[in-house]
Amino acid sequence: MKIRTITHAVAVALLALTAGQAAQASSHREAPFITEHPKVDGADFYMFRSYESGRDGYVTLIADYLPLQDSYGGPNYFSLDQNALYEIEIDNNGDGKEDITFQFQFKNTYAVPALSIGGKSVPVPLLNIGGIGPGVTDGDANKSLIETYSVNVVRGNRRTGTSQAATNLTSGGTSFRKPTDNIGNKSIPNYPAYANNHVFSIGIPGCDAGRVFVGQRKDPFVVNLGEIFDLVNLNPVGSPSAKPNIIADKNVTSLELEVPIACLTTGGDPVIGGWTTASLHQADVINPHPKGVVAGASSTQGAHVAGGAWTQVSRLGMPLVNEVVIGLPDKDRFNASEPKDDAQFANYVTNPSLPALLEVLFGVKAPQVFPRTDLVAVFLTGVTGLNQPKTVTPAEMLRLNTSIAALAPAAQNTLGVLGGDTSGFPNGRRLGDDVVDISLRAAMGVLLTAAQAPSGQLPYTDQSSLTATDFDAAFPYVKAPLPGSPNTGSSGTTNAVAGR
C-alpha cells in the first residue's frame, strides 16, 4: 500500500484521539478517581521495535506510572504501591483480549537506621543516612527503604490463566531490585551508572531471555500543558518549538521490558496489540492506630490494610484517549473497562469536538464529516496494510506490526506515519513520536479533501517539540531522572530545562 493511502487512513484514525478537550500529558491525572491514587496513575505507554544496535529481534514495552514527580519530593519520594498490581497486556490474535500478561508486584522493605542520641537509639526521619550504590546491595545499610519486585507471566485470561514466575538471570531467584529515586548528587553521585546496575536479564517462561528495568526516570512526554488547558492559549500554527516543555522538570516511574518478538506473536501474524493497567484490591481499610512502618503487604500494623479481588482502576493503550476522547461521566468507567468492550464508547469518536473548539478560538474551519462512523472502524482495528491484524475485533490499544524494521534515532520522523515513517506512531509508539502534534494535525484533517477539511493543511502544533535523539539509544532508553539536589533556586533542579 502506498504511504499516501496508509497515512490517509491514519489521519482518520487519529481524529479519534483528539475527540474531546485539548490534549494534555498522555495520561496524567486523567480521571476523577485516579487523581486520588497517583501511585497507580498510568501516565504513558510505549511499544516499539527495539532500535538499540544488535537488538532488532526484540520489542520494548514501557509503562510509565506515578507522573508529575518533583525531584525534591522527599523524604519519602515515590515508591510504587505494594498493594497494587501493575500489568502490561498483549493481544496477539486480534480478539481484543489479553493473551500474555506481564504482572509486576512490589515489596517495600523498611529497615530504618537509628542513631544513638544521648544514649537512646532514635530512628532517623530520612530515606538514607549516607551514600547509595552502585553495588550488590546498593548501600543498604544507609537506606531506610529497599524496593524489590517480581514479574509473573500469565498466558490466557490474566485472572484465571496459567501464571509462571519470571526469573532473574543476572542475580538468581525471582526477585528484582528497584533503584532508589534520585535523592540528589551527594547521596548518589553517579545516578546513571547506579540505575544501569538495575537492568536485569529476565527469564520469561517459554521464551528466550529478555531484559527488565523498573525505576525513576525523567518524564519522556513533551507537551505545552498549561497553555493547552487555558483554552489553547498559544498559536496553534506557530513555530513547533517556540514554547518550553512545561513538564521538563518532572520525573516518572518506568516499568520496562524488552521481550523477543517470537515470544509475543503467534500464528504467523506479526501484529500485536498492547496496553497497560493497574488494579487495586476491592477493600481498603484505614487503621486508626497504626503501629509503625512494616515490611510486606500482608501486615495489618501499618496505616491501612487492603484485601479482596483485584479491581482495575487505570488503563492506557493509545495516548490521549481518556483525556480527549472519553467524556467526564465515563472516565472512571473507561479506566475500569477492557478493550474487548470498547463498542460502549463509540459515540465519543463519531462527533469529535476539538476541531469545533479550535474553530471557535482561532477562526479555522473544522472538518465537516458527520457522523464519523469510519473513525470507529479505523481507530479500533488498526490500519489496513500497516498494523491491522489478520482477524480483528474492534478494540482500543496500541498496535504494532513487528515485521516493520526499526529505524535508528537520527532517521526517525517525529510525525511517524504522517511523516512517511511507518515504524512510528500509530504503528506502535516510540519515545520520539510527537503524538500531540500528530493528533492536532490529524484532527483538523491534514489528509482529508479541501471540501471536507478547509483548514486541514495548516501545521498545527502545541509549540513544544521533541526528537528521538532526546533519549538514550539503548535500553532502558528513557533518560535518567533529574536529581533532587543541587538546585538553582525557585526555578527547580539544575537539569529542569536541560536534558532533552
Short mmCIF file of C-alpha atoms in Angstrom, two decimals:
data_model
loop_
_atom_site.label_atom_id
_atom_site.label_comp_id
_atom_site.label_asym_id
_atom_site.label_seq_id
_atom_site.Cartn_x
_atom_site.Cartn_y
_atom_site.Cartn_z
CA MET A 1 0.00 0.00 0.00
CA LYS A 2 1.33 3.45 -0.83
CA ILE A 3 2.30 5.74 2.03
CA ARG A 4 -0.34 8.26 0.97
CA THR A 5 -3.10 5.66 1.34
CA ILE A 6 -1.80 4.47 4.69
CA THR A 7 -1.36 7.96 6.09
CA HIS A 8 -4.83 8.95 4.92
CA ALA A 9 -6.26 6.12 6.99
CA VAL A 10 -4.00 7.06 9.89
CA ALA A 11 -5.23 10.62 9.80
CA VAL A 12 -8.79 9.36 10.06
CA ALA A 13 -7.84 7.12 12.96
CA LEU A 14 -6.03 9.85 14.82
CA LEU A 15 -9.01 12.14 14.69
CA ALA A 16 -10.49 9.86 17.27
CA LEU A 17 -7.60 10.54 19.62
CA THR A 18 -8.48 14.21 19.86
CA ALA A 19 -12.23 14.00 20.12
CA GLY A 20 -12.76 15.70 23.47
CA GLN A 21 -10.90 18.55 25.11
CA ALA A 22 -7.48 19.95 24.24
CA ALA A 23 -4.67 17.42 24.61
CA GLN A 24 -2.78 17.03 27.85
CA ALA A 25 0.09 14.86 29.01
CA SER A 26 -0.74 11.47 27.62
CA SER A 27 -2.46 10.16 30.74
CA HIS A 28 -1.56 12.27 33.76
CA ARG A 29 -4.44 12.73 36.24
CA GLU A 30 -7.00 11.95 33.54
CA ALA A 31 -9.95 10.65 35.58
CA PRO A 32 -11.58 11.71 38.88
CA PHE A 33 -10.78 8.50 40.82
CA ILE A 34 -7.17 8.24 39.68
CA THR A 35 -6.37 11.73 40.97
CA GLU A 36 -6.85 10.26 44.46
CA HIS A 37 -4.44 7.36 43.79
CA PRO A 38 -1.36 8.73 42.00
CA LYS A 39 0.73 5.59 42.61
CA VAL A 40 -1.47 3.67 40.16
CA ASP A 41 -1.90 6.50 37.66
CA GLY A 42 -0.72 5.15 34.30
CA ALA A 43 0.95 8.09 32.57
CA ASP A 44 2.20 6.79 29.20
CA PHE A 45 2.56 3.53 27.31
CA TYR A 46 5.13 2.86 24.58
CA MET A 47 5.59 -0.21 22.39
CA PHE A 48 8.16 -0.34 19.59
CA ARG A 49 10.69 -2.50 17.80
CA SER A 50 13.94 -2.11 19.75
CA TYR A 51 16.37 0.13 17.90
CA GLU A 52 19.40 -0.45 20.09
CA SER A 53 22.21 -1.90 17.99
CA GLY A 54 22.06 -5.70 17.94
CA ARG A 55 18.55 -5.91 19.44
CA ASP A 56 16.38 -5.85 16.31
CA GLY A 57 14.72 -9.12 17.26
CA TYR A 58 13.05 -7.56 20.30
CA VAL A 59 10.10 -5.35 21.22
CA THR A 60 10.42 -2.78 24.01
CA LEU A 61 7.42 -2.19 26.28
CA ILE A 62 7.40 0.85 28.58
CA ALA A 63 4.62 1.64 31.06
CA ASP A 64 5.09 4.89 32.98
CA TYR A 65 3.33 5.37 36.32
CA LEU A 66 3.09 7.97 39.10
CA PRO A 67 3.51 11.08 36.93
CA LEU A 68 4.47 14.67 37.77
CA GLN A 69 7.11 13.71 40.34
CA ASP A 70 9.10 16.62 41.75
CA SER A 71 12.71 15.51 42.05
CA TYR A 72 12.95 17.10 45.50
CA GLY A 73 9.81 15.32 46.79
CA GLY A 74 11.33 13.79 49.93
CA PRO A 75 11.66 12.41 52.44
CA ASN A 76 9.53 9.52 51.14
CA TYR A 77 9.93 10.14 47.41
CA PHE A 78 7.99 7.91 45.02
CA SER A 79 7.85 4.20 45.78
CA LEU A 80 5.15 2.24 43.95
CA ASP A 81 2.19 0.67 45.76
CA GLN A 82 2.89 -2.81 47.15
CA ASN A 83 -0.88 -3.30 47.46
CA ALA A 84 -1.35 -2.79 43.70
CA LEU A 85 -0.99 -4.97 40.62
CA TYR A 86 0.69 -3.34 37.62
CA GLU A 87 0.23 -5.12 34.29
CA ILE A 88 1.26 -4.96 30.62
CA GLU A 89 -1.14 -6.92 28.41
CA ILE A 90 -0.50 -8.27 24.90
CA ASP A 91 -3.21 -9.37 22.43
CA ASN A 92 -1.60 -11.42 19.64
CA ASN A 93 -4.66 -12.75 17.79
CA GLY A 94 -6.78 -9.61 17.32
CA ASP A 95 -9.70 -10.55 19.57
CA GLY A 96 -9.35 -7.64 21.99
CA LYS A 97 -8.41 -9.93 24.88
CA GLU A 98 -5.08 -10.39 26.61
CA ASP A 99 -3.09 -13.48 25.55
CA ILE A 100 0.09 -12.70 27.51
CA THR A 101 0.19 -10.53 30.63
CA PHE A 102 3.30 -9.36 32.46
CA GLN A 103 2.37 -8.68 36.09
CA PHE A 104 4.56 -6.52 38.34
CA GLN A 105 4.16 -6.57 42.11
CA PHE A 106 6.29 -4.58 44.53
CA LYS A 107 7.58 -5.14 48.04
CA ASN A 108 8.77 -2.22 50.15
CA THR A 109 11.00 -3.37 52.99
CA TYR A 110 11.70 -0.81 55.69
CA ALA A 111 14.82 -1.15 57.84
CA VAL A 112 15.06 2.29 59.35
CA PRO A 113 18.58 3.18 60.52
CA ALA A 114 18.84 4.59 64.03
CA LEU A 115 21.35 6.92 65.63
CA SER A 116 22.48 6.99 69.24
CA ILE A 117 21.22 10.28 70.63
CA GLY A 118 22.04 10.94 74.28
CA GLY A 119 22.27 7.23 74.92
CA LYS A 120 18.98 6.42 73.20
CA SER A 121 18.52 4.74 69.81
CA VAL A 122 16.40 7.06 67.67
CA PRO A 123 15.19 6.17 64.12
CA VAL A 124 16.13 8.78 61.51
CA PRO A 125 13.46 10.73 59.57
CA LEU A 126 15.22 10.44 56.19
CA LEU A 127 15.31 7.85 53.42
CA ASN A 128 19.09 7.49 53.76
CA ILE A 129 21.90 8.39 56.15
CA GLY A 130 24.79 8.01 53.70
CA GLY A 131 25.83 7.28 50.15
CA ILE A 132 23.95 4.79 47.97
CA GLY A 133 25.32 2.38 45.30
CA PRO A 134 26.20 1.17 42.87
CA GLY A 135 26.92 -2.29 44.23
CA VAL A 136 25.40 -5.64 45.02
CA THR A 137 23.38 -4.27 47.91
CA ASP A 138 23.33 -0.64 46.75
CA GLY A 139 24.42 0.66 50.17
CA ASP A 140 21.53 -0.98 52.01
CA ALA A 141 23.00 -0.14 55.42
CA ASN A 142 22.44 3.53 54.62
CA LYS A 143 18.86 3.12 53.36
CA SER A 144 15.53 3.18 55.18
CA LEU A 145 13.70 1.54 52.28
CA ILE A 146 14.65 -1.34 49.98
CA GLU A 147 12.35 -1.75 46.97
CA THR A 148 12.03 -5.06 45.12
CA TYR A 149 9.55 -6.51 42.67
CA SER A 150 8.52 -9.75 41.00
CA VAL A 151 7.30 -10.38 37.45
CA ASN A 152 4.72 -13.07 36.70
CA VAL A 153 3.86 -14.13 33.15
CA VAL A 154 0.22 -15.14 32.66
CA ARG A 155 -0.96 -16.84 29.47
CA GLY A 156 -4.67 -16.55 28.70
CA ASN A 157 -7.02 -14.60 30.93
CA ARG A 158 -4.94 -12.53 33.34
CA ARG A 159 -7.04 -13.60 36.34
CA THR A 160 -7.61 -17.28 35.54
CA GLY A 161 -4.85 -18.21 33.10
CA THR A 162 -1.61 -20.09 33.70
CA SER A 163 0.80 -17.99 35.76
CA GLN A 164 4.55 -18.57 35.97
CA ALA A 165 7.22 -16.52 37.72
CA ALA A 166 9.89 -14.88 35.61
CA THR A 167 13.44 -15.43 36.87
CA ASN A 168 16.31 -13.05 37.47
CA LEU A 169 19.05 -14.44 35.24
CA THR A 170 21.51 -11.80 36.46
CA SER A 171 21.46 -12.46 40.21
CA GLY A 172 19.26 -15.54 40.55
CA GLY A 173 15.84 -16.11 42.11
CA THR A 174 12.58 -14.44 41.17
CA SER A 175 13.12 -11.03 42.78
CA PHE A 176 14.40 -7.87 41.09
CA ARG A 177 15.66 -4.66 42.73
CA LYS A 178 14.34 -1.20 42.02
CA PRO A 179 16.87 1.63 42.41
CA THR A 180 16.25 4.33 44.98
CA ASP A 181 14.85 7.52 43.46
CA ASN A 182 17.34 10.24 42.60
CA ILE A 183 17.59 11.92 46.01
CA GLY A 184 20.48 14.09 44.86
CA ASN A 185 24.09 14.16 43.75
CA LYS A 186 25.54 13.88 47.25
CA SER A 187 23.53 10.76 48.13
CA ILE A 188 24.00 9.13 44.71
CA PRO A 189 26.95 10.77 42.92
CA ASN A 190 26.62 8.84 39.62
CA TYR A 191 22.94 8.08 39.26
CA PRO A 192 23.01 6.84 35.62
CA ALA A 193 25.63 4.20 36.50
CA TYR A 194 23.72 3.28 39.65
CA ALA A 195 20.43 2.89 37.76
CA ASN A 196 22.04 0.88 34.95
CA ASN A 197 23.13 -1.58 37.63
CA HIS A 198 19.41 -2.43 37.88
CA VAL A 199 18.96 -3.59 34.29
CA PHE A 200 18.48 -7.34 34.63
CA SER A 201 18.37 -10.26 32.23
CA ILE A 202 14.94 -11.82 32.72
CA GLY A 203 13.98 -15.42 32.12
CA ILE A 204 10.50 -15.43 30.56
CA PRO A 205 8.87 -18.89 30.80
CA GLY A 206 8.60 -20.45 27.34
CA CYS A 207 10.72 -17.76 25.68
CA ASP A 208 14.29 -16.68 25.17
CA ALA A 209 15.68 -14.23 27.72
CA GLY A 210 14.75 -10.56 27.72
CA ARG A 211 15.66 -7.55 29.83
CA VAL A 212 13.78 -5.70 32.56
CA PHE A 213 14.20 -2.39 34.36
CA VAL A 214 11.94 -0.59 36.82
CA GLY A 215 12.92 2.76 38.24
CA GLN A 216 12.52 6.50 38.31
CA ARG A 217 13.24 8.30 35.02
CA LYS A 218 12.89 11.77 33.57
CA ASP A 219 9.34 12.06 32.24
CA PRO A 220 9.72 11.42 28.48
CA PHE A 221 6.47 13.09 27.44
CA VAL A 222 6.65 16.58 25.93
CA VAL A 223 3.70 18.96 25.96
CA ASN A 224 2.86 22.64 26.45
CA LEU A 225 0.43 21.61 29.15
CA GLY A 226 -0.74 24.76 30.96
CA GLU A 227 -1.42 26.81 27.85
CA ILE A 228 -3.27 23.91 26.22
CA PHE A 229 -5.61 23.77 29.22
CA ASP A 230 -6.11 27.55 29.14
CA LEU A 231 -8.36 27.47 26.06
CA VAL A 232 -5.33 26.72 23.86
CA ASN A 233 -3.56 29.92 24.88
CA LEU A 234 -0.90 29.67 22.15
CA ASN A 235 -0.50 29.95 18.40
CA PRO A 236 -1.55 26.52 17.09
CA VAL A 237 0.03 27.19 13.71
CA GLY A 238 3.16 28.91 15.00
CA SER A 239 6.68 27.63 15.46
CA PRO A 240 6.66 23.98 16.65
CA SER A 241 9.47 24.72 19.11
CA ALA A 242 8.58 28.16 20.43
CA LYS A 243 7.43 27.04 23.87
CA PRO A 244 9.19 25.08 26.63
CA ASN A 245 8.07 21.63 27.65
CA ILE A 246 6.27 22.50 30.85
CA ILE A 247 6.85 19.05 32.40
CA ALA A 248 10.58 19.07 31.62
CA ASP A 249 11.29 19.31 35.37
CA LYS A 250 9.22 16.23 36.28
CA ASN A 251 10.17 12.60 36.83
CA VAL A 252 8.09 9.44 36.43
CA THR A 253 8.50 5.75 37.29
CA SER A 254 9.04 3.43 34.31
CA LEU A 255 8.26 -0.28 34.11
CA GLU A 256 10.29 -1.51 31.13
CA LEU A 257 10.55 -4.87 29.42
CA GLU A 258 12.45 -5.92 26.33
CA VAL A 259 10.90 -9.16 25.00
CA PRO A 260 11.83 -11.33 21.99
CA ILE A 261 9.40 -10.77 19.12
CA ALA A 262 8.84 -14.52 18.85
CA CYS A 263 7.58 -14.51 22.45
CA LEU A 264 4.80 -12.04 21.64
CA THR A 265 3.49 -13.07 18.20
CA THR A 266 1.50 -16.14 17.20
CA GLY A 267 0.02 -17.91 14.19
CA GLY A 268 2.15 -16.19 11.60
CA ASP A 269 0.58 -12.76 12.29
CA PRO A 270 3.27 -10.15 13.05
CA VAL A 271 0.76 -7.64 14.53
CA ILE A 272 0.37 -7.39 18.28
CA GLY A 273 -1.76 -5.12 20.45
CA GLY A 274 -0.68 -3.80 23.83
CA TRP A 275 -1.89 -1.76 26.77
CA THR A 276 -1.15 -1.31 30.47
CA THR A 277 -3.43 -1.44 33.50
CA ALA A 278 -3.19 -1.07 37.26
CA SER A 279 -5.50 -2.70 39.78
CA LEU A 280 -6.20 -2.28 43.49
CA HIS A 281 -7.86 -4.60 45.97
CA GLN A 282 -11.60 -4.04 46.35
CA ALA A 283 -11.33 -3.29 50.08
CA ASP A 284 -9.00 -0.82 51.75
CA VAL A 285 -9.46 -0.18 55.47
CA ILE A 286 -7.72 2.65 57.30
CA ASN A 287 -6.05 1.64 60.55
CA PRO A 288 -6.88 4.30 63.16
CA HIS A 289 -3.97 3.15 65.32
CA PRO A 290 -1.03 2.32 63.06
CA LYS A 291 1.84 0.76 64.99
CA GLY A 292 4.72 1.88 62.84
CA VAL A 293 6.31 1.13 59.50
CA VAL A 294 6.12 -2.50 58.44
CA ALA A 295 7.58 -4.58 55.64
CA GLY A 296 5.30 -6.52 53.33
CA ALA A 297 1.76 -6.04 52.10
CA SER A 298 0.13 -8.63 54.38
CA SER A 299 0.69 -6.88 57.70
CA THR A 300 -2.18 -5.14 59.48
CA GLN A 301 0.08 -2.96 61.59
CA GLY A 302 0.54 -0.11 59.13
CA ALA A 303 -1.70 2.79 58.13
CA HIS A 304 -4.11 0.59 56.17
CA VAL A 305 -4.85 -2.96 55.08
CA ALA A 306 -6.12 -3.99 51.64
CA GLY A 307 -7.93 -7.16 50.58
CA GLY A 308 -10.48 -8.66 48.24
CA ALA A 309 -10.46 -9.19 44.47
CA TRP A 310 -8.29 -7.15 42.14
CA THR A 311 -10.21 -4.21 40.64
CA GLN A 312 -8.83 -2.37 37.63
CA VAL A 313 -8.58 1.39 38.16
CA SER A 314 -6.22 2.55 35.41
CA ARG A 315 -5.93 1.71 31.71
CA LEU A 316 -3.78 3.11 28.92
CA GLY A 317 -3.12 1.98 25.36
CA MET A 318 -3.21 4.67 22.68
CA PRO A 319 -2.14 8.08 24.04
CA LEU A 320 -4.65 10.83 24.82
CA VAL A 321 -7.75 8.61 24.77
CA ASN A 322 -9.21 9.03 28.25
CA GLU A 323 -8.17 12.70 28.29
CA VAL A 324 -9.58 13.86 24.97
CA VAL A 325 -12.00 11.20 23.77
CA ILE A 326 -13.92 9.90 26.76
CA GLY A 327 -16.43 12.28 28.35
CA LEU A 328 -16.11 13.21 32.01
CA PRO A 329 -19.01 11.00 33.21
CA ASP A 330 -17.33 7.89 31.74
CA LYS A 331 -13.64 8.46 32.52
CA ASP A 332 -13.61 6.19 35.57
CA ARG A 333 -15.64 3.60 33.65
CA PHE A 334 -13.12 3.62 30.81
CA ASN A 335 -10.27 3.07 33.25
CA ALA A 336 -12.11 0.02 34.61
CA SER A 337 -13.00 -1.40 31.19
CA GLU A 338 -11.39 -3.94 28.88
CA PRO A 339 -10.56 -3.37 25.18
CA LYS A 340 -12.97 -6.09 24.02
CA ASP A 341 -15.86 -3.97 25.35
CA ASP A 342 -14.94 -0.69 23.66
CA ALA A 343 -18.04 -0.55 21.48
CA GLN A 344 -19.72 1.07 24.50
CA PHE A 345 -17.63 4.22 23.95
CA ALA A 346 -18.21 4.54 20.18
CA ASN A 347 -20.34 7.69 20.46
CA TYR A 348 -17.35 9.64 21.75
CA VAL A 349 -15.44 9.23 18.48
CA THR A 350 -18.15 9.77 15.88
CA ASN A 351 -18.56 13.52 16.54
CA PRO A 352 -15.22 15.00 17.71
CA SER A 353 -15.39 18.36 19.47
CA LEU A 354 -11.75 19.52 19.39
CA PRO A 355 -11.92 20.76 15.78
CA ALA A 356 -15.02 22.77 16.67
CA LEU A 357 -13.22 24.24 19.67
CA LEU A 358 -10.28 25.32 17.53
CA GLU A 359 -12.71 26.81 15.01
CA VAL A 360 -14.30 28.96 17.73
CA LEU A 361 -10.97 30.02 19.23
CA PHE A 362 -8.96 30.71 16.08
CA GLY A 363 -11.33 31.07 13.15
CA VAL A 364 -10.04 27.99 11.34
CA LYS A 365 -12.54 25.65 9.69
CA ALA A 366 -13.25 22.31 11.32
CA PRO A 367 -13.77 19.24 9.10
CA GLN A 368 -17.42 18.73 8.18
CA VAL A 369 -17.85 14.95 8.00
CA PHE A 370 -20.53 13.63 10.37
CA PRO A 371 -21.16 11.18 11.86
CA ARG A 372 -17.63 9.77 11.87
CA THR A 373 -18.58 6.11 11.79
CA ASP A 374 -15.46 5.48 9.71
CA LEU A 375 -13.36 6.70 12.64
CA VAL A 376 -14.66 3.91 14.84
CA ALA A 377 -13.61 1.19 12.40
CA VAL A 378 -10.12 2.53 11.74
CA PHE A 379 -9.44 3.64 15.30
CA LEU A 380 -10.35 0.32 16.85
CA THR A 381 -8.90 -2.11 14.34
CA GLY A 382 -5.54 -0.82 13.18
CA VAL A 383 -4.82 0.45 9.67
CA THR A 384 -5.20 -1.89 6.70
CA GLY A 385 -1.79 -2.58 5.20
CA LEU A 386 0.04 -1.16 8.20
CA ASN A 387 -0.87 -2.65 11.58
CA GLN A 388 -4.24 -4.36 11.30
CA PRO A 389 -4.27 -8.00 12.49
CA LYS A 390 -5.35 -10.74 10.08
CA THR A 391 -8.56 -11.11 12.08
CA VAL A 392 -9.67 -8.37 14.41
CA THR A 393 -12.30 -7.45 16.98
CA PRO A 394 -12.62 -3.66 17.33
CA ALA A 395 -10.74 -2.67 20.49
CA GLU A 396 -8.65 0.32 21.58
CA MET A 397 -4.94 -0.43 22.13
CA LEU A 398 -1.54 0.30 20.66
CA ARG A 399 -0.98 -1.96 17.65
CA LEU A 400 2.48 -2.79 16.36
CA ASN A 401 3.47 -4.59 13.18
CA THR A 402 6.62 -6.31 14.39
CA SER A 403 7.71 -7.14 10.82
CA ILE A 404 8.44 -3.46 10.07
CA ALA A 405 12.09 -2.78 10.82
CA ALA A 406 13.09 -0.19 13.38
CA LEU A 407 14.96 2.97 12.42
CA ALA A 408 17.94 4.45 14.21
CA PRO A 409 17.09 7.58 16.25
CA ALA A 410 18.55 10.03 13.72
CA ALA A 411 16.41 8.53 10.94
CA GLN A 412 13.10 8.59 12.82
CA ASN A 413 10.45 11.12 11.85
CA THR A 414 8.69 12.74 14.81
CA LEU A 415 5.39 12.67 12.92
CA GLY A 416 5.61 8.90 12.49
CA VAL A 417 3.47 7.54 9.65
CA LEU A 418 2.16 11.03 8.84
CA GLY A 419 5.80 11.92 8.12
CA GLY A 420 6.33 8.83 5.96
CA ASP A 421 7.94 6.76 8.74
CA THR A 422 5.92 3.55 9.02
CA SER A 423 7.95 2.34 12.01
CA GLY A 424 6.42 5.10 14.14
CA PHE A 425 3.09 6.10 15.64
CA PRO A 426 0.41 4.85 15.25
CA ASN A 427 2.36 1.71 14.34
CA GLY A 428 3.21 1.28 18.00
CA ARG A 429 4.62 4.31 19.75
CA ARG A 430 8.24 5.37 20.19
CA LEU A 431 9.60 7.87 22.68
CA GLY A 432 10.36 10.36 19.90
CA ASP A 433 6.91 10.31 18.29
CA ASP A 434 5.24 13.71 18.77
CA VAL A 435 1.76 12.38 19.39
CA VAL A 436 0.37 15.81 20.33
CA ASP A 437 1.27 17.45 17.01
CA ILE A 438 0.23 14.32 15.09
CA SER A 439 -3.16 14.33 16.78
CA LEU A 440 -3.77 18.07 16.30
CA ARG A 441 -2.96 17.90 12.58
CA ALA A 442 -4.99 14.77 12.03
CA ALA A 443 -7.95 16.19 13.96
CA MET A 444 -8.08 19.18 11.65
CA GLY A 445 -7.94 16.94 8.55
CA VAL A 446 -4.40 17.15 7.20
CA LEU A 447 -5.09 14.41 4.66
CA LEU A 448 -8.79 14.94 4.05
CA THR A 449 -10.03 16.73 0.96
CA ALA A 450 -10.24 20.51 0.93
CA ALA A 451 -14.01 20.27 0.90
CA GLN A 452 -14.04 18.09 3.99
CA ALA A 453 -11.29 19.99 5.86
CA PRO A 454 -10.88 23.58 4.61
CA SER A 455 -8.10 24.28 7.15
CA GLY A 456 -6.62 20.81 7.10
CA GLN A 457 -3.24 21.67 5.63
CA LEU A 458 -2.15 24.06 8.39
CA PRO A 459 0.83 22.86 10.52
CA TYR A 460 -0.96 22.54 13.87
CA THR A 461 1.27 22.22 16.92
CA ASP A 462 1.38 22.70 20.69
CA GLN A 463 4.69 24.51 20.06
CA SER A 464 6.74 22.09 22.21
CA SER A 465 8.97 19.75 20.25
CA LEU A 466 10.95 16.55 20.74
CA THR A 467 13.03 14.12 18.71
CA ALA A 468 14.23 10.55 19.16
CA THR A 469 17.75 11.85 19.80
CA ASP A 470 16.50 13.42 23.05
CA PHE A 471 16.52 9.91 24.52
CA ASP A 472 19.14 7.22 25.02
CA ALA A 473 19.84 4.93 22.08
CA ALA A 474 19.90 1.79 24.26
CA PHE A 475 17.65 0.08 26.78
CA PRO A 476 16.12 1.39 29.01
CA TYR A 477 16.02 4.35 26.54
CA VAL A 478 14.31 6.87 28.89
CA LYS A 479 16.77 9.38 30.39
CA ALA A 480 17.92 9.10 34.00
CA PRO A 481 15.77 11.15 36.40
CA LEU A 482 16.50 14.68 37.48
CA PRO A 483 18.27 14.90 40.86
CA GLY A 484 16.63 16.46 43.89
CA SER A 485 19.85 18.38 44.59
CA PRO A 486 21.63 20.64 43.83
CA ASN A 487 19.06 23.18 42.70
CA THR A 488 19.23 26.63 41.18
CA GLY A 489 16.65 28.34 43.36
CA SER A 490 12.98 28.87 42.62
CA SER A 491 13.23 27.52 39.07
CA GLY A 492 13.84 23.97 40.35
CA THR A 493 16.58 21.47 39.80
CA THR A 494 19.78 22.08 37.89
CA ASN A 495 18.57 19.98 34.96
CA ALA A 496 14.99 21.22 34.98
CA VAL A 497 15.08 22.58 31.44
CA ALA A 498 18.12 20.80 30.09
CA GLY A 499 18.19 17.07 29.49
CA ARG A 500 16.05 16.88 26.37
#
